Coordinates of N, CA and C in Angstrom, one line a residue:
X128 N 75.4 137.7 15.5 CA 76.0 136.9 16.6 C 75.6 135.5 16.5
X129 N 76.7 134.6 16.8 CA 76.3 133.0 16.9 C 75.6 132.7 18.2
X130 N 74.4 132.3 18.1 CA 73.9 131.8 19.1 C 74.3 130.3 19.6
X131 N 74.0 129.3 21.0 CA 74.3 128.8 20.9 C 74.9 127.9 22.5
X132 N 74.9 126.8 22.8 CA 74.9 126.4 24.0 C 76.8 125.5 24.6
X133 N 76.9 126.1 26.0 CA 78.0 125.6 26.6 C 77.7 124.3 27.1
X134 N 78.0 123.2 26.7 CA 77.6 121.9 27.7 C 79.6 121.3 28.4
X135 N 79.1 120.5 29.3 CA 80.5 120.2 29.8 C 80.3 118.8 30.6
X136 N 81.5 118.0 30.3 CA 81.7 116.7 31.0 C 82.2 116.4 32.2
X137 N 82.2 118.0 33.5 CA 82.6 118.0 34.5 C 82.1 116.6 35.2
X138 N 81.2 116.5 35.5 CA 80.3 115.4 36.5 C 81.0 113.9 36.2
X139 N 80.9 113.8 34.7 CA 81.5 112.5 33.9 C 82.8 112.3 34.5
X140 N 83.9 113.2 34.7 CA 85.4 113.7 34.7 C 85.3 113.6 36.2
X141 N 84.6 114.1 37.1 CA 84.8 114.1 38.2 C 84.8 112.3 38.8
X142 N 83.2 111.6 38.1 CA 83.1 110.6 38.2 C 84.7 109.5 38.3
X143 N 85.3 109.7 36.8 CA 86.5 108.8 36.8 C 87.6 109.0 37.5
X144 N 87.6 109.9 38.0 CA 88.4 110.4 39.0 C 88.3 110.3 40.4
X145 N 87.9 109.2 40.8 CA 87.8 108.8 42.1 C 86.4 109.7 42.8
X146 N 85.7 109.5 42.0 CA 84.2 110.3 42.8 C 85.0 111.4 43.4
X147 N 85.4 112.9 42.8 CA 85.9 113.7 43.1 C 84.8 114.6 43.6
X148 N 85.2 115.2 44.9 CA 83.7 116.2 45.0 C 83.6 117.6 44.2
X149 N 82.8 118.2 44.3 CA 82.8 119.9 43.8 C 83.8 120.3 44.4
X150 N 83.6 120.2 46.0 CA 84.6 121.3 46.5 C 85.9 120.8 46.2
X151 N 86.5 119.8 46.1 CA 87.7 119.6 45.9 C 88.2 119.6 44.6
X152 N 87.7 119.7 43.7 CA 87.7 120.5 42.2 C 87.7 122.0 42.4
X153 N 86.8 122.4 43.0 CA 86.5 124.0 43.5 C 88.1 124.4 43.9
X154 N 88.5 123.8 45.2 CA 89.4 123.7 45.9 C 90.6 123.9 44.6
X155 N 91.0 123.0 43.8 CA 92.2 122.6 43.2 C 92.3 123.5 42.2
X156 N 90.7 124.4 41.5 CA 90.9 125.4 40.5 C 90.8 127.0 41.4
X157 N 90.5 127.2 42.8 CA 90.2 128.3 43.1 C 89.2 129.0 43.0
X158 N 87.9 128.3 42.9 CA 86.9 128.7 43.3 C 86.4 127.9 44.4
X159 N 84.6 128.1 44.7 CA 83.9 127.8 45.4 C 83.3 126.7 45.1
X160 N 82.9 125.6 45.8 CA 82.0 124.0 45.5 C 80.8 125.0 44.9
X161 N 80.6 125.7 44.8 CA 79.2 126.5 44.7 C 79.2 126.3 42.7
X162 N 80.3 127.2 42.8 CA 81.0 128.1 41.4 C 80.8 126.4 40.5
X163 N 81.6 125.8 40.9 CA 81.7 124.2 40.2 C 80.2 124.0 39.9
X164 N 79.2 123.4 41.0 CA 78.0 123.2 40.7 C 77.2 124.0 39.5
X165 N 77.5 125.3 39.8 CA 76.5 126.3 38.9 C 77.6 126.0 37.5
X166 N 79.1 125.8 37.3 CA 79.3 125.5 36.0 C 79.0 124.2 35.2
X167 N 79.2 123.1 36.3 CA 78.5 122.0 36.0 C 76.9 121.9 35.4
X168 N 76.2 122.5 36.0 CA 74.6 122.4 35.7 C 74.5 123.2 34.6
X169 N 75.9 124.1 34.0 CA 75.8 125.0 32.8 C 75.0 126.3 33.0
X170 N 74.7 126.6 34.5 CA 74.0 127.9 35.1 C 74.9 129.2 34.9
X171 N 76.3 128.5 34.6 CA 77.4 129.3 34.6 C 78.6 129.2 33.6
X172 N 78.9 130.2 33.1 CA 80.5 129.7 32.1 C 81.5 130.3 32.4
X173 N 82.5 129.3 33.1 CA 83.3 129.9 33.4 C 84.7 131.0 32.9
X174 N 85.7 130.8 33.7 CA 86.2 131.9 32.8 C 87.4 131.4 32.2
X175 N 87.6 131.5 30.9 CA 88.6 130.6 29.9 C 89.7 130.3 31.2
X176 N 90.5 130.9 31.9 CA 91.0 130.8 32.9 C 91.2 129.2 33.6
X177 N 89.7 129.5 34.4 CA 89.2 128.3 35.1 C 88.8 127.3 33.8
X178 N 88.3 127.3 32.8 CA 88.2 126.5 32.0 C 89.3 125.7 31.8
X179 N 90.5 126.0 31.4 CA 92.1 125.5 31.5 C 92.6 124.9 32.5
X180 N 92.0 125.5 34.0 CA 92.4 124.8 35.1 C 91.8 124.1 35.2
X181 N 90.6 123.6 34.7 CA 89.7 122.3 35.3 C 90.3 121.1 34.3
X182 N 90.6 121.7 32.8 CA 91.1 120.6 32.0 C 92.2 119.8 32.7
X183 N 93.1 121.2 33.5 CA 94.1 120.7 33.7 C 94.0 119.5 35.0
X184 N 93.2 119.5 35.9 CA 93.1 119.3 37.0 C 92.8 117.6 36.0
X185 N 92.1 117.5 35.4 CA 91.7 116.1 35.0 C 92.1 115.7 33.5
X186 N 93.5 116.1 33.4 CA 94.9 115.7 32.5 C 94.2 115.8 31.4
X187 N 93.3 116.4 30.9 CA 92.7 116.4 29.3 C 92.5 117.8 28.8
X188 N 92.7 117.3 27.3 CA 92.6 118.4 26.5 C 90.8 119.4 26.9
X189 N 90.9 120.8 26.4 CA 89.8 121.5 26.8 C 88.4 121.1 26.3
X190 N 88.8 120.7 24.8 CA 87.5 120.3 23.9 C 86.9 119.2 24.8
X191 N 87.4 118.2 25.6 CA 87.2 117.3 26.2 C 86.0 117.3 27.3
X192 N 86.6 118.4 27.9 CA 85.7 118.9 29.3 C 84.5 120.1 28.9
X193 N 84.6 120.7 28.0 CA 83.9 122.1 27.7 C 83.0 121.6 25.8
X194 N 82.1 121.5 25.6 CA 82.0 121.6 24.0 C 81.1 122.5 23.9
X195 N 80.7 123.3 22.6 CA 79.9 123.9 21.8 C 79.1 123.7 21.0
X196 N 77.6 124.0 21.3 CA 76.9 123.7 20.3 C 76.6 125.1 20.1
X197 N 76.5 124.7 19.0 CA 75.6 126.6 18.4 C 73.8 125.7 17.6
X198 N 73.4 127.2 17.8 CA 71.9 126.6 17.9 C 71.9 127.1 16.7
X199 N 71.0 126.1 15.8 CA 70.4 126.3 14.4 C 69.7 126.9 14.3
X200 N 69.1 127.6 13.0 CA 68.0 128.0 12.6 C 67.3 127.7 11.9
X201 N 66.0 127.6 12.6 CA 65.1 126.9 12.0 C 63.8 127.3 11.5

């Protein structure tokens, strides 16, 4: 199995977007300001679903808002 880390440019994305808050991201994808924060801080990965809907919510491709690192070995 690939090991390996989810990072995301929610915060950045929210930023350019008129200082959008959690909850009204939360709000526009169907979750909770909570759910946003914990996927934001990467406590959480959402579900390809909501991944699609957040792209969508801030007009960009997925790679944009979600990337992968996989962890080397060393």
């Amino acid at each position: 199995m690939m090991n390996g880390t989810i990072t995301n440019q929610i915060r950045t994305l929210r930023f350019h977007h008129g200082e959008m808050s959690q909850a009204e991201l939360g709000q526009r994808i169907g979750v909770t300001r909570q759910t946003i924060a914990a996927i934001e801080a990467g406590k959480y990965s959402p579900t390809l679903e909501a991944a699609f809907r957040i792209a969508q919510v801030f007009n960009v491709p997925l790679e944009q808002v979600f990337q992968w690192l996989p962890q080397t070995a060393d």
